[in-house]
Tab-separated table of C-alpha atoms and ligand atoms in Angstrom:
chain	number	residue	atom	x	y	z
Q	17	UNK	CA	-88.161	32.228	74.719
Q	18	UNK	CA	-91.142	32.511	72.638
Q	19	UNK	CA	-92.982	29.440	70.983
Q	20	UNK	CA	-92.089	29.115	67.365
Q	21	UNK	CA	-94.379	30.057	65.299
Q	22	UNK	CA	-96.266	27.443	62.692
Q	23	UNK	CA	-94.556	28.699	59.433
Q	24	UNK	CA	-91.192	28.429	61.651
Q	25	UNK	CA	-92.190	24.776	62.634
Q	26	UNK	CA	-93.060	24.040	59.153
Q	27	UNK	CA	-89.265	25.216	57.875
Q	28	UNK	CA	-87.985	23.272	60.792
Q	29	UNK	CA	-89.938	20.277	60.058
Q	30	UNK	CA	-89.309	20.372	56.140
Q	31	UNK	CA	-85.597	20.828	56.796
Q	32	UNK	CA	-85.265	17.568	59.503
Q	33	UNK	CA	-87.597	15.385	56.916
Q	34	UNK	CA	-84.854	16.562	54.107
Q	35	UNK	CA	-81.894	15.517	56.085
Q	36	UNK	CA	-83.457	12.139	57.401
Q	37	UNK	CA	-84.800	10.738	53.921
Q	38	UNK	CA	-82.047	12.286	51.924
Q	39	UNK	CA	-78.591	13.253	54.008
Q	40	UNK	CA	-78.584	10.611	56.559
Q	41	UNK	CA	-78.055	7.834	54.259
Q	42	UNK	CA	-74.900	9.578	52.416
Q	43	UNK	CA	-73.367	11.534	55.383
Q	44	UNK	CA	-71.348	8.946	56.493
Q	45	UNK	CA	-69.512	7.970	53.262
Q	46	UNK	CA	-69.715	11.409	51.583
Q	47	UNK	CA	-67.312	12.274	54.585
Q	48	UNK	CA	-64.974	9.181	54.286
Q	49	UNK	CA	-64.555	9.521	50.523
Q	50	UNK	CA	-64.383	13.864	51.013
Q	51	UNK	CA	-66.469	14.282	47.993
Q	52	UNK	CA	-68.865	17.133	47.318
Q	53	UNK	CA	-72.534	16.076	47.796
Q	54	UNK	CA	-73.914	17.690	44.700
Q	55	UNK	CA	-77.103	15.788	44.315
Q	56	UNK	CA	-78.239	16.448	47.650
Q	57	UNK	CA	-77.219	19.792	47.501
Q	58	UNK	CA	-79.308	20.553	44.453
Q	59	UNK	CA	-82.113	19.023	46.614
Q	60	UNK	CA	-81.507	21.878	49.509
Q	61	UNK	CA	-82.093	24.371	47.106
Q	62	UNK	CA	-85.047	22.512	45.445
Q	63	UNK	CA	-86.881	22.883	49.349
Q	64	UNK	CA	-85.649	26.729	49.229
Q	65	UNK	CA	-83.095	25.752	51.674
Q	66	UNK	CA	-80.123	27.492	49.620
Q	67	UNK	CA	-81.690	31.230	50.185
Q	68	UNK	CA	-84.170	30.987	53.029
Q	69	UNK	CA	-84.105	34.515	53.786
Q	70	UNK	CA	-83.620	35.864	50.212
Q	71	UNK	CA	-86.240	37.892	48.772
Q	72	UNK	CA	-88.646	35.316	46.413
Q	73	UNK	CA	-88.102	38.055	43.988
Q	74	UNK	CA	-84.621	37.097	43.920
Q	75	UNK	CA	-85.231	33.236	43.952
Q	76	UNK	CA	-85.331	33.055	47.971
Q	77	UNK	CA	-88.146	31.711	50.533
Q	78	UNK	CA	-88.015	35.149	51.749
Q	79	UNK	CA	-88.265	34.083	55.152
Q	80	UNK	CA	-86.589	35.575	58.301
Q	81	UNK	CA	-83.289	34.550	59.833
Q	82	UNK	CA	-84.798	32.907	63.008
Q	83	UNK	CA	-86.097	30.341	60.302
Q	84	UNK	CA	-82.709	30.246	58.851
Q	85	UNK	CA	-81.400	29.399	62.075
Q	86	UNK	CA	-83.723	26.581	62.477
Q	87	UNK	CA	-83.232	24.679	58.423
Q	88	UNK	CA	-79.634	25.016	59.411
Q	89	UNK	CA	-79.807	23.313	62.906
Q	90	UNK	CA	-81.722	20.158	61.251
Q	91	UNK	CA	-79.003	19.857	58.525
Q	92	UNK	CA	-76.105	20.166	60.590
Q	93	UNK	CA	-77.900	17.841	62.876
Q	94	UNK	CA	-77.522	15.028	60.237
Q	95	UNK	CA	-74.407	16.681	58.290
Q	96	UNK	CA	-72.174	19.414	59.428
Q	97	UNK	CA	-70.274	19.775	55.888
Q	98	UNK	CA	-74.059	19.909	54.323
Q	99	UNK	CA	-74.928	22.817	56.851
Q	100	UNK	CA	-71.293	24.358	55.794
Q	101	UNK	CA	-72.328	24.401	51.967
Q	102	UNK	CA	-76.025	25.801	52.710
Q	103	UNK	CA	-74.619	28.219	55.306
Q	104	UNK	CA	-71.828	29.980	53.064
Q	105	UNK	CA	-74.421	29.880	49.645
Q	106	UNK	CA	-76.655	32.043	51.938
Q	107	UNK	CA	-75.246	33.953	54.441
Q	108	UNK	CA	-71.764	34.942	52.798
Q	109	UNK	CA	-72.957	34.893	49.503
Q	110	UNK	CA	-76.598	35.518	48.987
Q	111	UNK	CA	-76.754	38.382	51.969
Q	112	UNK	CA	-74.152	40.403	50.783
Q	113	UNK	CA	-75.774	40.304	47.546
Q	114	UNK	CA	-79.029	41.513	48.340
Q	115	UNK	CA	-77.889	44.120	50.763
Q	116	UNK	CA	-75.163	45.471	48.246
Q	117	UNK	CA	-76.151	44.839	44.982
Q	118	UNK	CA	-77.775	46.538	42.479
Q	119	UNK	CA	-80.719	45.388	40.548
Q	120	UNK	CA	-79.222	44.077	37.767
Q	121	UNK	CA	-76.248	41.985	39.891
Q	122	UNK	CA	-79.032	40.787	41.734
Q	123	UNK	CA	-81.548	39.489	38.754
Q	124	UNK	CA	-77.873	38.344	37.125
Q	125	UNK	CA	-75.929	36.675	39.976
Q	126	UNK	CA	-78.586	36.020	42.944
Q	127	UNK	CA	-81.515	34.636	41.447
Q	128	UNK	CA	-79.857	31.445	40.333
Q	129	UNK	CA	-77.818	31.030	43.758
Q	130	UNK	CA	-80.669	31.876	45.879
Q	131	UNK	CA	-82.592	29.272	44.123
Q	132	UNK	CA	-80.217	26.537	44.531
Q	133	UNK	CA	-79.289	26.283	40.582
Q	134	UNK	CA	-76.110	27.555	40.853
Q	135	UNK	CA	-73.638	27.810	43.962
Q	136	UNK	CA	-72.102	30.907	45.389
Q	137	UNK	CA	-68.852	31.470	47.504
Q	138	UNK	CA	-67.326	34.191	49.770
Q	139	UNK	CA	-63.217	34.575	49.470
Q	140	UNK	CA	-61.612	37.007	52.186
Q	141	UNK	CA	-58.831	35.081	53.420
Q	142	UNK	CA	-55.380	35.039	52.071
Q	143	UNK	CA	-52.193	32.655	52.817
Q	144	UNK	CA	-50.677	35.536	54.998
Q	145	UNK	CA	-54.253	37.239	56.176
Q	146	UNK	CA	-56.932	35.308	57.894
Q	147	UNK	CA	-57.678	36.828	61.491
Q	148	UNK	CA	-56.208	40.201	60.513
Q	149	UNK	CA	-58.535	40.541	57.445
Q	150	UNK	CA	-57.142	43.813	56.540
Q	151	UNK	CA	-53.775	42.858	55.191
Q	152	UNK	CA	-54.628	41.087	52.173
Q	153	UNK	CA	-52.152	41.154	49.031
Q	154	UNK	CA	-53.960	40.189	46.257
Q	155	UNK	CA	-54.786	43.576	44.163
Q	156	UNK	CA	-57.796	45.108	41.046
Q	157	UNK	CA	-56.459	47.239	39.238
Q	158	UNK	CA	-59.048	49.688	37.231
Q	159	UNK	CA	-58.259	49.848	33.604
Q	160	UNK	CA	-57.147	52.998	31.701
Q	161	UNK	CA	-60.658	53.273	29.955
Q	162	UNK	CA	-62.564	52.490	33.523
Q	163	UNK	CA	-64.219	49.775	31.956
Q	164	UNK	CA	-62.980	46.802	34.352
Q	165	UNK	CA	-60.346	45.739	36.958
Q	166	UNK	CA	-57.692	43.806	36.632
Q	167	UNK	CA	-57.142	41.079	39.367
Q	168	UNK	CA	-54.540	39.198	40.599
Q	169	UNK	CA	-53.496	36.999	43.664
Q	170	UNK	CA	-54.114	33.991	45.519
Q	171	UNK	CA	-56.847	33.895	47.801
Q	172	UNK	CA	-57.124	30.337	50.643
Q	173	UNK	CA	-59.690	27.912	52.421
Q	174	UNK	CA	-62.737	29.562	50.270
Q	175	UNK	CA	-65.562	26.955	50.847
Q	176	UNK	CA	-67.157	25.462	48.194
Q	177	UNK	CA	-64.689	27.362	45.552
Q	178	UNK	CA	-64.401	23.467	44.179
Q	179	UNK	CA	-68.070	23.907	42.937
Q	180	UNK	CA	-68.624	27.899	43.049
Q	181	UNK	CA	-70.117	29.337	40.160
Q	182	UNK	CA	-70.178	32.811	41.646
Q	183	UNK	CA	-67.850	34.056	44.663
Q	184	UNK	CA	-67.809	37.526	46.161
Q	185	UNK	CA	-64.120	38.452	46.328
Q	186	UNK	CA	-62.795	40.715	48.942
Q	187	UNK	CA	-59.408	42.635	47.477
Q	188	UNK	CA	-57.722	45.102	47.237
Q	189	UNK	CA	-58.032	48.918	45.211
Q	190	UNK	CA	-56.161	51.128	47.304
Q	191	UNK	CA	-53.354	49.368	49.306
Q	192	UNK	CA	-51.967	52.964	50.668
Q	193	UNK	CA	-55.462	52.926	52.570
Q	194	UNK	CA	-55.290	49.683	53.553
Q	195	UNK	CA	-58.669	48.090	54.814
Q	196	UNK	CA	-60.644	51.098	53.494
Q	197	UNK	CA	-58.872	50.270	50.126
Q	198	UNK	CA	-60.862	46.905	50.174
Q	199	UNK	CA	-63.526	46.559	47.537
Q	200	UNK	CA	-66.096	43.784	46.597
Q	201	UNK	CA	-65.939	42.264	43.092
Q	202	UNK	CA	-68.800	39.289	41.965
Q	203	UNK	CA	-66.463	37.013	40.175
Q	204	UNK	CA	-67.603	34.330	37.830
Q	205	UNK	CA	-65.626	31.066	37.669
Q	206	UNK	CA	-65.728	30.461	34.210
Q	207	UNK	CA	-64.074	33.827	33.118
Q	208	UNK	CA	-60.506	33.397	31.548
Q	209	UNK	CA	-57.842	34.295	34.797
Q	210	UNK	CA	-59.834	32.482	37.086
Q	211	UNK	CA	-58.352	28.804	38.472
Q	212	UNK	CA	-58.998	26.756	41.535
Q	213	UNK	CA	-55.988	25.911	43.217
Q	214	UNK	CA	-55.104	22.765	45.782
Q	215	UNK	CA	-58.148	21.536	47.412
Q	216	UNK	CA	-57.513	21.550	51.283
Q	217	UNK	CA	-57.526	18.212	52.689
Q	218	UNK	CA	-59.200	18.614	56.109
Q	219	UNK	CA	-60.124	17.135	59.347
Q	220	UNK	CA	-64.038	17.699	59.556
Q	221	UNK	CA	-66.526	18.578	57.563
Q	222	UNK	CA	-65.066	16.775	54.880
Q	223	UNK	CA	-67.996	16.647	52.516
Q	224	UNK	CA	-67.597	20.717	51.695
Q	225	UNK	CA	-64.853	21.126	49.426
Q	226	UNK	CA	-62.357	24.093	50.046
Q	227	UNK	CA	-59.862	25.493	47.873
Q	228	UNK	CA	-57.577	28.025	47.073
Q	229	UNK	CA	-58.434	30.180	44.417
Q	230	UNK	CA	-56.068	32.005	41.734
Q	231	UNK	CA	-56.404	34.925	39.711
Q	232	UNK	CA	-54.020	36.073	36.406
Q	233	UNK	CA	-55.213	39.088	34.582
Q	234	UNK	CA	-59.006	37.685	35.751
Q	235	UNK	CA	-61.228	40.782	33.880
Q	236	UNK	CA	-63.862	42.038	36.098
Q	237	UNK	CA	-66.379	44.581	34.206
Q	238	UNK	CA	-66.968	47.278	36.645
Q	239	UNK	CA	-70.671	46.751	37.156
Q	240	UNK	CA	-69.426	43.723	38.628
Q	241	UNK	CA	-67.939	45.359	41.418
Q	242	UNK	CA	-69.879	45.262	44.708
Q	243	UNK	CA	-70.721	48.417	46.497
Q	244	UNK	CA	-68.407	51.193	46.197
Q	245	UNK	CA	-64.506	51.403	46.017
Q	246	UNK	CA	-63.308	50.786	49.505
Q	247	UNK	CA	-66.533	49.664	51.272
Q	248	UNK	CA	-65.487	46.233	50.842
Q	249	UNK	CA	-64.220	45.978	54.416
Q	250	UNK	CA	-67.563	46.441	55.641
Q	251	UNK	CA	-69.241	44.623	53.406
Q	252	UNK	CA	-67.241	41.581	54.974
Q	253	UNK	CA	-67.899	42.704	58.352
Q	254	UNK	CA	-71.372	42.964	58.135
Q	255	UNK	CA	-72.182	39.727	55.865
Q	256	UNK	CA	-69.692	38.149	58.803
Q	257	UNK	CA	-72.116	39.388	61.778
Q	258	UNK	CA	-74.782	37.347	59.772
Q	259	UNK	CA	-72.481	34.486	58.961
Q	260	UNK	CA	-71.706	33.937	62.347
Q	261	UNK	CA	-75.386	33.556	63.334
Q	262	UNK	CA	-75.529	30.609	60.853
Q	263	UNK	CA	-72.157	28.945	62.518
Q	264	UNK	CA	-73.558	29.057	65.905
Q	265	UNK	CA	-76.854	27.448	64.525
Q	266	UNK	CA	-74.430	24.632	62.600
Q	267	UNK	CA	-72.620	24.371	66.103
Q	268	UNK	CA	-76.134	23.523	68.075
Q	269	UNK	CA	-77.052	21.208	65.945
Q	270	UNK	CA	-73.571	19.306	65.506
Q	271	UNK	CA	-74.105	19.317	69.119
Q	272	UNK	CA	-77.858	18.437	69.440
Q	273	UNK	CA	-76.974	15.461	67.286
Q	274	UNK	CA	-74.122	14.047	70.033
Q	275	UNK	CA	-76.317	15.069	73.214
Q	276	UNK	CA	-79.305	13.111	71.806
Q	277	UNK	CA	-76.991	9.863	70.734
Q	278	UNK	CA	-75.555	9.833	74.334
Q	279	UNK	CA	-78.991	9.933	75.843
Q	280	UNK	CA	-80.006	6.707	73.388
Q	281	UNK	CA	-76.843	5.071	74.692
Q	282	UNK	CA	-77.176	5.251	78.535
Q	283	UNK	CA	-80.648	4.017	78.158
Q	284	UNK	CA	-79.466	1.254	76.467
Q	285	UNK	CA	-75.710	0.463	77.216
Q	286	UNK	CA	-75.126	-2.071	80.598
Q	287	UNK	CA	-72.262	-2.206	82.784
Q	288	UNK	CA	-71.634	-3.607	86.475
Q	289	UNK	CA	-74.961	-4.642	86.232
Q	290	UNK	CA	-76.995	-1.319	85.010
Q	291	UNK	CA	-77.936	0.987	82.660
Q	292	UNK	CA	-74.821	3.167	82.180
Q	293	UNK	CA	-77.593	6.098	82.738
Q	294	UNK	CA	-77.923	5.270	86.546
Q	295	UNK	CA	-73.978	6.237	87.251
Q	296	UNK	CA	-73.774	9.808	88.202
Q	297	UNK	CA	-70.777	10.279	86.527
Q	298	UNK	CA	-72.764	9.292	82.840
Q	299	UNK	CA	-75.533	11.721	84.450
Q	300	UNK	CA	-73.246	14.718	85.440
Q	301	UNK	CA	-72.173	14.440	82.033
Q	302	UNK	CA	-75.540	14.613	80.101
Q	303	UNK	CA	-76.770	17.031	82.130
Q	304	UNK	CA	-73.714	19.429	81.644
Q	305	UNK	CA	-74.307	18.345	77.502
Q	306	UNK	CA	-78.077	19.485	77.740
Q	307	UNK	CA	-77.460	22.322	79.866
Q	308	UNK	CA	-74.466	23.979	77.347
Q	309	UNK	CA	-76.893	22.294	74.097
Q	310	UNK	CA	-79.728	24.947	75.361
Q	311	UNK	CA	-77.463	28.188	76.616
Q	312	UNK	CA	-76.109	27.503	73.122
Q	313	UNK	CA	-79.193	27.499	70.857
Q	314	UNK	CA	-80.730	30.293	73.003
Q	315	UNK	CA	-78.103	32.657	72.604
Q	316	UNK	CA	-78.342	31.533	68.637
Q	317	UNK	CA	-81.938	32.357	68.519
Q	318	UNK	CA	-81.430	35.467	70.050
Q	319	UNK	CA	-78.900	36.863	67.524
Q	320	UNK	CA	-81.238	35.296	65.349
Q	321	UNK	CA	-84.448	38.004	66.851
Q	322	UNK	CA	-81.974	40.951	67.265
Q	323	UNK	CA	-81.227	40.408	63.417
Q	324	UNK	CA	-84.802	40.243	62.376
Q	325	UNK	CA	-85.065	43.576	64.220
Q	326	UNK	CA	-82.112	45.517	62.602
Q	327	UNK	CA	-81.636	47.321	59.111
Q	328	UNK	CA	-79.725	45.633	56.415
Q	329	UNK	CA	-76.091	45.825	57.670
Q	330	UNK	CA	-76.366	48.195	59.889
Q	331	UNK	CA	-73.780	45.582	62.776
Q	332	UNK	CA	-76.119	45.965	65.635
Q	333	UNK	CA	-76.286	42.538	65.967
Q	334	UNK	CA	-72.660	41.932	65.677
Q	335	UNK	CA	-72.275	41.359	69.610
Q	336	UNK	CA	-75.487	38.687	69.746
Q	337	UNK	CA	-73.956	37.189	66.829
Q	338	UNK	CA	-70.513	36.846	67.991
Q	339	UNK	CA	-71.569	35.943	71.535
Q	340	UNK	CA	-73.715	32.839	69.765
Q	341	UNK	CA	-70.673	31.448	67.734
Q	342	UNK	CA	-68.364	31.945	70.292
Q	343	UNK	CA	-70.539	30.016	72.786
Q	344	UNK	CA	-72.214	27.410	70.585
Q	345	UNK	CA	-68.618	26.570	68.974
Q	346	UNK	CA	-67.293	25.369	71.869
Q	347	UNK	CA	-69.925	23.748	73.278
Q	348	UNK	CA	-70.524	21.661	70.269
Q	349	UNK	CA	-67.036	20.694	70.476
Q	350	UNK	CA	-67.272	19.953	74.371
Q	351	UNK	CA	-70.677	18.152	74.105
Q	352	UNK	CA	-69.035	16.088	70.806
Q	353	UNK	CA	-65.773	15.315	73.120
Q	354	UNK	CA	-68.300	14.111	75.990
Q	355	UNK	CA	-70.646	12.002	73.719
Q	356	UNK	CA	-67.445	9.899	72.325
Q	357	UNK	CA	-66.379	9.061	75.896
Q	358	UNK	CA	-70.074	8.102	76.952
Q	359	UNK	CA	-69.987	5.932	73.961
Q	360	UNK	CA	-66.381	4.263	75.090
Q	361	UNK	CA	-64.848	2.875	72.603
Q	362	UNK	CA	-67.443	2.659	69.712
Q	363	UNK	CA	-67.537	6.736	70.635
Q	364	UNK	CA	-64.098	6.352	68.807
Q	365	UNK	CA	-65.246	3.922	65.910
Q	366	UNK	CA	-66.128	4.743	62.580
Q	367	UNK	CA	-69.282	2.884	62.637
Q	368	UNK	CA	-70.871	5.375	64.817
Q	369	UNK	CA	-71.100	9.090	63.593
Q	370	UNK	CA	-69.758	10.306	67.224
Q	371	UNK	CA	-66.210	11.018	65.793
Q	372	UNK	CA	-67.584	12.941	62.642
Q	373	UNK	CA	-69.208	14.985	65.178
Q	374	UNK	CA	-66.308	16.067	66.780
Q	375	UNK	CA	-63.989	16.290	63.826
Q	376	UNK	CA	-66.959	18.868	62.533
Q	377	UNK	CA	-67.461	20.856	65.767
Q	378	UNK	CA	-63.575	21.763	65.953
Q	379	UNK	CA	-64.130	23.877	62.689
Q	380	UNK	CA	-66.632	26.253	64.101
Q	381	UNK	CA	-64.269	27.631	66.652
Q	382	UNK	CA	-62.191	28.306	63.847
Q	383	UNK	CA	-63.785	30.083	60.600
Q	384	UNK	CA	-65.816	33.094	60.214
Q	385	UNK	CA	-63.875	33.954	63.145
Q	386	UNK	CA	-61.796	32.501	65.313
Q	387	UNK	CA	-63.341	32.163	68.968
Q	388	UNK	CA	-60.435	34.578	69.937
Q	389	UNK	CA	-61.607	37.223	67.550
Q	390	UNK	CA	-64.922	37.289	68.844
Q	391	UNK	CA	-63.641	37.386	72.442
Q	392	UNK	CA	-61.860	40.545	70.876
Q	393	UNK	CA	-65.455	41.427	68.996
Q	394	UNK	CA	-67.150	41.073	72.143
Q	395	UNK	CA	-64.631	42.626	74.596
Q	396	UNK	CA	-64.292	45.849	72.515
Q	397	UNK	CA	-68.420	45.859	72.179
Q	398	UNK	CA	-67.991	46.757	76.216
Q	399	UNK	CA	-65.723	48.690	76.623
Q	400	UNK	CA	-65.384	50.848	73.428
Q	401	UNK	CA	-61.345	50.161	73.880
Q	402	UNK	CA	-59.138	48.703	71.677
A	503	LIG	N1	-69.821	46.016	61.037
A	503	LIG	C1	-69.534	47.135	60.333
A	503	LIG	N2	-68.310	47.670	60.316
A	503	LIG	C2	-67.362	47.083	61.046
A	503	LIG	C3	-67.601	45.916	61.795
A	503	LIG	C4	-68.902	45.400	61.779
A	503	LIG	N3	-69.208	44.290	62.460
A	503	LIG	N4	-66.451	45.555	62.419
A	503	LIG	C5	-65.523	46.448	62.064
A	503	LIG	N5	-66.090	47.369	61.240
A	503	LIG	C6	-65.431	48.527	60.660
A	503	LIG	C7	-64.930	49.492	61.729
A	503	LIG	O1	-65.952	50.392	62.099
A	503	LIG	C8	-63.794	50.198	61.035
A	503	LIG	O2	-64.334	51.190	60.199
A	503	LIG	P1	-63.514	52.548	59.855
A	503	LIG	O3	-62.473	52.173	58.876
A	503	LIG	O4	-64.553	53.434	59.245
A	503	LIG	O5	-62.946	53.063	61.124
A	503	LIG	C9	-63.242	49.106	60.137
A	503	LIG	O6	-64.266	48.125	59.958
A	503	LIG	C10	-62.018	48.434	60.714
A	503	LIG	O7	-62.347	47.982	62.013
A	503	LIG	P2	-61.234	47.674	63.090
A	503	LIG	O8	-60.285	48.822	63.157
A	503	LIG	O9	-61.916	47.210	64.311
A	503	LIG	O10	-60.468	46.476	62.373
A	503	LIG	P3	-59.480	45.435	62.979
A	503	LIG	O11	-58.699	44.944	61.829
A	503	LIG	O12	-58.795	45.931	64.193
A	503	LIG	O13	-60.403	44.267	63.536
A	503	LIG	C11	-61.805	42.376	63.259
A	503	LIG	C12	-61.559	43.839	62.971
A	503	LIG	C13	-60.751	41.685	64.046
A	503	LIG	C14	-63.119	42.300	63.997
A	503	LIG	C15	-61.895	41.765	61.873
A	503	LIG	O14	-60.656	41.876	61.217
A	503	LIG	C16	-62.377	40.346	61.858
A	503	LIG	O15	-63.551	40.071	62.044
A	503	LIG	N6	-61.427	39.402	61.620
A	503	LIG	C17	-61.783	38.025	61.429
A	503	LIG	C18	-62.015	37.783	59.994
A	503	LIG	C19	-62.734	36.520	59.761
A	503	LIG	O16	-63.775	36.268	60.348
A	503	LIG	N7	-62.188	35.733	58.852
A	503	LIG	C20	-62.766	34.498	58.513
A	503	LIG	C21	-63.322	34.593	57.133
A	503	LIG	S1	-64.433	33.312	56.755
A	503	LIG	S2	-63.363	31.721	56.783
């Protein structure tokens, strides 16, 4: 793999100062009290860290998603449910908006998001549809005049919904076509028919607040809608090939944080006599952690290159990107599982951030695609079969 360049060192760098001076500190009892960080979040998108690879036009850093990948590894590094706030503002909300949207939704709704004023969200999943995204229930309804839709429904786990001020909404027009009678609608929060239901209390990444969302009669004008009437399906598609490049990058760096705490600890930890790091079974196991730590981020910067090198949603990096996540998931939750029994039992304590690691990795194998659907992603990549 190529040397990083010095304006990708320089995001890198920026991003790791951030999270040590600002994240560190907080992580630990932002998590145990499962409030939002909104201070620190604010700060993100003061270093252009909520829309690194949005136009500046449009309030990004306009930077490319290799350096995306790298801001995103630091911050996860320190705080998984910060790296889950910056990775949903940008890739499921901000990149849909810039490849869709038209001038005006993009002055209007991305400028402020990219920027870091406001915060966006992305809401797909329903109580009865997560894997099987196609079989939502929730309905928009254009109005007799054409002037705006009507929606209604309940929509589930939508990260940062708590805090949203914008969320792309995924539901449907035409339910006789079902997925290709999915459309895109830019909903703002603090329209009449809009509430926030339960907030989901959750195992990891506890810091990101998730929520159900409800709409009643919520009025969305039609130049509010996203793309076209039906191309909302692969509108979520293709802002998920992206996503899933930033969930791999959270994953190595969830799992960069427990490889390089188990390294500190053999050095330093005795037993029978020795450093814990001269027993081969403590070595077998940090070499396995380093080994899966690098497969993963070099499978998450190439997604990473083969996205720099495609068109705006054109999916031809949807195999590299599911291939990334699907790796660097489970080896952050391996490498986390590893680092809490090199640690013994303060591994287990809640004075050490080992167990936070783990409790975050788990949710990577899980949203923006299960690791089963991008077996099935990757699987029908090959063969063409489904
Ligand atoms: N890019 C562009 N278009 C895509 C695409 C991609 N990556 N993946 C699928 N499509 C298109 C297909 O080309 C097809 O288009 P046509 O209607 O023109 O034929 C359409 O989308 C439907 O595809 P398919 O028939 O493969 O849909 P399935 O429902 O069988 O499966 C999967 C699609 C499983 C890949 C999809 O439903 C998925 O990703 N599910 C997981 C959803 C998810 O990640 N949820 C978490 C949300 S964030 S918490």
């Amino acid at each position: 793999m190529s040397e990083l360049s010095k304006q990708h060192q320089m995001i890198r760098d920026a991003a790791r100062e951030f999270a040590k001076q600002h994240i560190e500190p907080i992580a630990a009892e932002f998590d145990e009290a499962g409030e939002f960080p909104i201070e620190t979040v604010r700060g993100l998108g003061e270093q252009g860290l909520m829309g690194v690879s949005v136009a500046p036009e449009y309030g990004g850093a306009g930077m490319d998603a290799l350096a995306y990948v790298l801001a995103l590894i630091e911050i996860s590094k320190v705080d998984a449910a910060h790296g889950t706030i910056m990775s949903v503002n940008n890739s499921l909300y901000g990149a849909p908006l810039e490849m869709y949207g038209t001038e005006q939704q993009k002055q209007k709704y991305l400028t402020p998001v990219a920027s870091g004023e406001k915060i966006g969200a992305f809401s797909l999943t329903e109580p009865m549809s997560g894997s099987d995204a196609g079989t939502m229930k929730s309905r928009a309804v254009l109005s007799e005049d054409g002037s705006h839709y009507v929606i209604n429904g309940t929509k589930s786990w939508v990260s940062n919904a708590p805090y949203a001020d914008f969320i792309v909404l995924y539901t449907l027009t035409d339910p006789e076509q079902k997925h290709r009678g999915v459309t895109a609608f830019i909903i703002d929060t603090t329209v009449a028919g809009f509430a926030r239901g339960k907030k989901e209390p959750k195992l990891g990444i506890r810091a990101s607040a998730t929520s159900e969302i409800l709409f009643e009669n919520y009025r969305c004008p039609v130049e509010d809608r996203l793309g076209e009437e039906g191309q909302g399906f692969k509108i979520a598609m293709t802002t998920l090939d992206g996503g899933r490049i930033g969930i791999a990058a959270q994953a190595v760096g969830i799992a960069e944080a427990a490889l390089e705490a188990s390294i500190a600890y053999a050095r330093d930890r005795e037993a029978f006599g020795q450093k814990i790091g001269q027993f081969q079974m403590i070595q077998q196991k940090l070499a396995d952690m380093k080994t899966r730590v690098e497969a993963a981020r070099l499978l998450t910067y190439s997604a990473a290159h083969k996205k720099n090198a495609a068109s705006p949603g054109d999916g031809s990096y949807a195999l590299e990107a599911s291939m990334a996540k699907l790796y660097a998931s489970e080896a952050a939750t391996w490498v986390a599982n590893q680092a809490i029994q090199v640690h013994g039992g303060m591994g287990y304590s809640k004075e050490m951030p080992l167990e936070r690691y783990y409790r975050d990795a788990k949710i990577t194998e899980i949203y923006e695609g299960t690791s089963e659907i991008q077996r099935m992603v990757i699987s029908r990549a090959l063969t063409g079969l489904r």
